[in-house]
CSV table of C-alpha atoms in Angstrom, one decimal:
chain,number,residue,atom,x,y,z
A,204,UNK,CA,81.3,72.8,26.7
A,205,UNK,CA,78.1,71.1,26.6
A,206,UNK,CA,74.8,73.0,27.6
A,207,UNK,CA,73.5,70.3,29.8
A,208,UNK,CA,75.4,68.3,31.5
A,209,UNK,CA,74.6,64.9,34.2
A,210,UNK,CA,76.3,63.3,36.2
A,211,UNK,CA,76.9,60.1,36.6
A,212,UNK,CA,77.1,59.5,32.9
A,213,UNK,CA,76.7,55.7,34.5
A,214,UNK,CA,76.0,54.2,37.9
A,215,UNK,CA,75.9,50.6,39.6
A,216,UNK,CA,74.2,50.6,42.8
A,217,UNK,CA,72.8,48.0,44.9
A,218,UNK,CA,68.7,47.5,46.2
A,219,UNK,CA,68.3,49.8,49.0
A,220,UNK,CA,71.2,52.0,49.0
A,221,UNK,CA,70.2,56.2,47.9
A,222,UNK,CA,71.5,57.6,45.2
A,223,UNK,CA,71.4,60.8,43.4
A,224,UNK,CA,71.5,62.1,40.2
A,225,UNK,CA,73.2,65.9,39.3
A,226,UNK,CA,72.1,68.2,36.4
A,227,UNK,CA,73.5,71.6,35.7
A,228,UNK,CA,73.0,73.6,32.3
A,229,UNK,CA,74.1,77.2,31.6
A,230,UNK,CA,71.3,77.6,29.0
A,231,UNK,CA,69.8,80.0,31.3
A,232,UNK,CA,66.6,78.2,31.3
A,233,UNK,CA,64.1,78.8,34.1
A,234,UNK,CA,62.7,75.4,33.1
A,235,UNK,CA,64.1,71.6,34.1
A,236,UNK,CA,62.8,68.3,34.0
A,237,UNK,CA,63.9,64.3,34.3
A,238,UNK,CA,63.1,62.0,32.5
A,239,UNK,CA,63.4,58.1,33.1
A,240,UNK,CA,64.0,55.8,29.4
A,241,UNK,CA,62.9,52.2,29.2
A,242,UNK,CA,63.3,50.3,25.9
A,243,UNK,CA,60.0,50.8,24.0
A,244,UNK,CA,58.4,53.0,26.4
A,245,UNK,CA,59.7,56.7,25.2
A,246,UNK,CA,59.9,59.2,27.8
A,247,UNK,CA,58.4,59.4,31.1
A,248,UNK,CA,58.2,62.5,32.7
A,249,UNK,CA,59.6,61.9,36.3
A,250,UNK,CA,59.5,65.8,37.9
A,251,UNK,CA,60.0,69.1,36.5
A,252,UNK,CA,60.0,72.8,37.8
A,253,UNK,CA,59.5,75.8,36.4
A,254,UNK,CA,61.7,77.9,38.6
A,255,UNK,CA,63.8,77.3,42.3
A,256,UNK,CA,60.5,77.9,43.9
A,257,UNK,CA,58.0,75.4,41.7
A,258,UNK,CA,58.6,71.6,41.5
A,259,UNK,CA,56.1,68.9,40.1
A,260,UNK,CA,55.3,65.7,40.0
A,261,UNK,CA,55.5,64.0,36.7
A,262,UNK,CA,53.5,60.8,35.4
A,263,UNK,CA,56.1,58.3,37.5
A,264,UNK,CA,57.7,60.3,40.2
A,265,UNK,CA,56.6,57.4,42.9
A,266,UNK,CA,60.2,56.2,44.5
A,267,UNK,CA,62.2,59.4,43.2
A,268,UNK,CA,62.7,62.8,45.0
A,269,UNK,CA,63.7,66.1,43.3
A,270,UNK,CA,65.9,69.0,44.3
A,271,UNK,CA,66.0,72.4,42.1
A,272,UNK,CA,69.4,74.2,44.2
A,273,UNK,CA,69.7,77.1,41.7
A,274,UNK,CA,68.4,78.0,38.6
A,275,UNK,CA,71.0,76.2,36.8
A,276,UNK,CA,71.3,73.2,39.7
A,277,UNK,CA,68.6,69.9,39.6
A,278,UNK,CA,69.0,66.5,41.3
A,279,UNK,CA,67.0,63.6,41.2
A,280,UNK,CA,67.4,61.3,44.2
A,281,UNK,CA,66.1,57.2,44.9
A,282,UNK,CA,65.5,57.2,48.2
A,283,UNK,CA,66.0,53.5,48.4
A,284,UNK,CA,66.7,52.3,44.7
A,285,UNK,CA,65.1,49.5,43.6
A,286,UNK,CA,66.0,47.0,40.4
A,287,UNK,CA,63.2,48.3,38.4
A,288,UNK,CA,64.3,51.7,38.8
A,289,UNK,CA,67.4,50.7,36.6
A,290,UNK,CA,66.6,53.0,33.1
A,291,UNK,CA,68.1,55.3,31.3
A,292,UNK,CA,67.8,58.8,33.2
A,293,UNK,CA,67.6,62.5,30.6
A,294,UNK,CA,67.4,66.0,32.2
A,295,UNK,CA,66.1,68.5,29.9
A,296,UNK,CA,65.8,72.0,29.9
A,297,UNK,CA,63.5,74.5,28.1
A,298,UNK,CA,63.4,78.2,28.0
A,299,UNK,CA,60.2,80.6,29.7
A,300,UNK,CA,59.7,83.0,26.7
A,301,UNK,CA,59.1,82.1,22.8
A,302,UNK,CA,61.1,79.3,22.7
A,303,UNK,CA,59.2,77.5,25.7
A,304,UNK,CA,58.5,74.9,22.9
A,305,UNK,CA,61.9,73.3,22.6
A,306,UNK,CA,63.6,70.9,25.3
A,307,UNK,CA,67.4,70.6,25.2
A,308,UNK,CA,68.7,67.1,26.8
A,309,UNK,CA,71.9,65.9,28.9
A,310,UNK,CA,73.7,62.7,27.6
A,311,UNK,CA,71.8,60.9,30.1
A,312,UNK,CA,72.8,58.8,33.1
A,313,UNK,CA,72.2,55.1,32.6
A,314,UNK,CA,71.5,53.3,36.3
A,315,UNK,CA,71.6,49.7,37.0
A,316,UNK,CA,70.2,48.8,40.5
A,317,UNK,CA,71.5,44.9,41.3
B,282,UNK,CA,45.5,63.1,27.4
B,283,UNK,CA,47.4,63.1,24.7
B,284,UNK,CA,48.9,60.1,23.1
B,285,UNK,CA,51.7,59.7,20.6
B,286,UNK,CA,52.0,56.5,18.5
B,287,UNK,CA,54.9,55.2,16.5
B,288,UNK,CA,53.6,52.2,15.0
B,289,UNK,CA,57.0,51.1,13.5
B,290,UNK,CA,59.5,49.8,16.0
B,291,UNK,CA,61.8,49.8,13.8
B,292,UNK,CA,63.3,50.4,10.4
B,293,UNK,CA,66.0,50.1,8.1
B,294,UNK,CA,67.3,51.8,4.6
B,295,UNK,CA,69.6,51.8,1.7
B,296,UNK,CA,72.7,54.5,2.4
B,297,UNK,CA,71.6,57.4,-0.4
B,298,UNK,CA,68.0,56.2,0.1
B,299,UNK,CA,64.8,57.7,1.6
B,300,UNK,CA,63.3,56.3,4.5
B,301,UNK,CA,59.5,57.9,6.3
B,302,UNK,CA,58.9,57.5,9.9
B,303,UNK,CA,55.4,57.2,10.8
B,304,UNK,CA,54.0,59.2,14.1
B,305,UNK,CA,50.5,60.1,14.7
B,306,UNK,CA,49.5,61.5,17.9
B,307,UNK,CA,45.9,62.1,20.0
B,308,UNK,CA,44.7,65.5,20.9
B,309,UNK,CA,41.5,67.8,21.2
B,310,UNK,CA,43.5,70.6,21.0
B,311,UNK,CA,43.6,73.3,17.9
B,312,UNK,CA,47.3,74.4,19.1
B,313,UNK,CA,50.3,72.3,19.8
B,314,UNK,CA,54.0,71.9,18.5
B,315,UNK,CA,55.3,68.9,17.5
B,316,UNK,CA,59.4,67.2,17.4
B,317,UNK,CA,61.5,64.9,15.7
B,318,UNK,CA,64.1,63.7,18.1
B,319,UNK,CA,67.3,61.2,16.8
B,320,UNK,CA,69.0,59.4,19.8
B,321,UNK,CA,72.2,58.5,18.2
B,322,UNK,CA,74.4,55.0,20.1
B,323,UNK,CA,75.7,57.8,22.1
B,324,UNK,CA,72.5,58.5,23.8
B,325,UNK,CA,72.5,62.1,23.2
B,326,UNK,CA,69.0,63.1,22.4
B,327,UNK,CA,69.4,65.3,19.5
B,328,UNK,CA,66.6,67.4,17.9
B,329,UNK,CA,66.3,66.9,14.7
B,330,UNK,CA,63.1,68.9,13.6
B,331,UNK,CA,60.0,71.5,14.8
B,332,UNK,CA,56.9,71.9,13.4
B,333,UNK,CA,54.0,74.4,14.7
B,334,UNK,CA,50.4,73.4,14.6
B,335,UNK,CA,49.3,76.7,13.4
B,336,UNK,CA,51.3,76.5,10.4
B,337,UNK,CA,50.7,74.5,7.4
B,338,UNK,CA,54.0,74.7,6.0
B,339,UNK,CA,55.4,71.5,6.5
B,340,UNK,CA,59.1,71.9,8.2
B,341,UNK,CA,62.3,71.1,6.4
B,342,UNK,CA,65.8,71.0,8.0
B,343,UNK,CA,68.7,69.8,5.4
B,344,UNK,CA,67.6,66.7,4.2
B,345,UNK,CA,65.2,66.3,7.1
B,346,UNK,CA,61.7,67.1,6.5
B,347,UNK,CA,58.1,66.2,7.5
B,348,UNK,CA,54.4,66.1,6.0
B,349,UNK,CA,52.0,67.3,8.8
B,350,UNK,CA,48.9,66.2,8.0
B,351,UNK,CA,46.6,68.2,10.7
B,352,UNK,CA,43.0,66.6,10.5
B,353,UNK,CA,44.7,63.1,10.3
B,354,UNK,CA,46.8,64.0,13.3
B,355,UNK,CA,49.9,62.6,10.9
B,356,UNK,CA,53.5,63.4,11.5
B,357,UNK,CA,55.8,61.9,9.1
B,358,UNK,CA,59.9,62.3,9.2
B,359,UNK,CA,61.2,62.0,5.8
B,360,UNK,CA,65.4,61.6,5.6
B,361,UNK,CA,66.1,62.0,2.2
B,362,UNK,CA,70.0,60.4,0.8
B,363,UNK,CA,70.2,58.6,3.8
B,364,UNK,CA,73.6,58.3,5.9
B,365,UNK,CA,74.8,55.7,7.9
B,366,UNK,CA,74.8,58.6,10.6
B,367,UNK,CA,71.3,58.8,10.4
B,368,UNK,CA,71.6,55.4,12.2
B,369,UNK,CA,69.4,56.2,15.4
B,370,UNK,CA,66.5,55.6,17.9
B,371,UNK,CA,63.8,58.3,16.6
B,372,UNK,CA,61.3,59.7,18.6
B,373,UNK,CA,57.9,61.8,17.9
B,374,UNK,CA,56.7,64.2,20.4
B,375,UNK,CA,53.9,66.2,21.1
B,376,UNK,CA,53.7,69.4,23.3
B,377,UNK,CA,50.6,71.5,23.7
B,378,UNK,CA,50.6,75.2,22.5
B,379,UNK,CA,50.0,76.9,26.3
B,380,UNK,CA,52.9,77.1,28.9
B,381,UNK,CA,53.4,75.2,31.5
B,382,UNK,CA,52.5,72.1,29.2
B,383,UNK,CA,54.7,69.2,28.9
B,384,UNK,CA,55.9,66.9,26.1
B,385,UNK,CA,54.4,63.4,25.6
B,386,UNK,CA,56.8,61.4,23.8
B,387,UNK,CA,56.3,58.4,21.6
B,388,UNK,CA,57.9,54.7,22.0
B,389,UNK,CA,60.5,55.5,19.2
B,390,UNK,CA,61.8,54.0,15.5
B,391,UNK,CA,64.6,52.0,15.5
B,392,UNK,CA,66.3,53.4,12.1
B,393,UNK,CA,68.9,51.0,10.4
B,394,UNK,CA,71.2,52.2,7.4
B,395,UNK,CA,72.6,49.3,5.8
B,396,UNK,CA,76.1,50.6,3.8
């Protein structure tokens, strides 16, 4: 079974409506983040938290919301999606001790907001 | 803040060839780790190689390996006898040394492999 997992592995919405984006990993990682993909653009960091208790904004978290559940639990929500939030979306996780150095992705959740 | 660049949008190569992707990257800072990433059709984001600033032993995975240049902030990916499943969007990031530091990734290579 895969080590991180999202869901949906795609999504059509429409302009307006909220959506929400799920990511669980049993990597035992204290650390999570999403990430939003744009063709030549990279990565952008959207949120990421360091444990249940510490969430933080990323370089573009304008128009998303975050939600760390459990350790092993974190959504990413679009309070009103609009159609330039339609990107590929990555959660990644990475460890708190030596090997803080080394993110391990989902397959991603590609969004399309019409 | 640091920047990565990847000044080669994309790339193509022989199957059994070599190919180099080009990355350098921004920083003031002595101590930092720095990734290969391969994002195959499939979108998985795979990595494909580590390499620690403090070391000067450039880092070598299979056929996979890189020439870290420090002072000119240079981080190469060479993939030696190429395969057509090295076909792949390739990304360079950068992550600085102390915790609770992200990763700044680069716009990506478009690799070809051409049968």
């Amino acid at each position: 079974d895969a080590d991180v997992t999202q869901t949906p592995r795609n999504r059509i919405t429409k302009t307006g409506k909220r959506i929400m984006l799920e990511c669980s990993q049993t990597k035992g990682h204290d650390r999570m983040y999403w990430y939003r993909q744009d063709p030549g653009l990279g990565l952008q960091l959207i949120y990421y938290s360091f444990d249940v208790k510490d969430i933080n904004k990323g370089e573009i978290s304008d128009g998303y919301s975050v939600s760390r559940q459990a350790q092993a639990k974190f959504s990413l929500s679009l309070e009103s999606a609009i159609p330039n939030q339609t990107a590929l979306y990555f959660c990644a996780t990475s460890g708190s001790g030596a090997k803080t150095d080394t993110q391990y992705f989902g397959p991603g959740t590609r969004l399309t907001v019409l | 803040a640091q920047t990565v660049t990847q000044s080669q949008p994309e790339m193509s190569v022989q199957e059994a060839e070599t190919v180099t992707l080009s990355c350098t990257y921004d920083t003031s800072e002595s101590d930092y780790y720095l990734f290969w990433y391969k994002q195959p059709p499939s979108r998985q984001m795979i990595l494909v190689i580590r390499q620690e600033a403090y070391k000067q032993q450039n880092a070598t995975e299979n056929r996979f390996s890189v020439n870290f240049q420090k002072a000119a902030k240079s981080f190469s990916l060479k993939i030696s006898d190429s395969q057509l499943g090295d076909a792949a969007m390739y990304f360079c990031a950068y992550r600085s040394a102390p915790r609770g530091q992200n990763f700044v990734f680069g716009p990506g290579t478009r690799l070809s492999v051409l049968p």
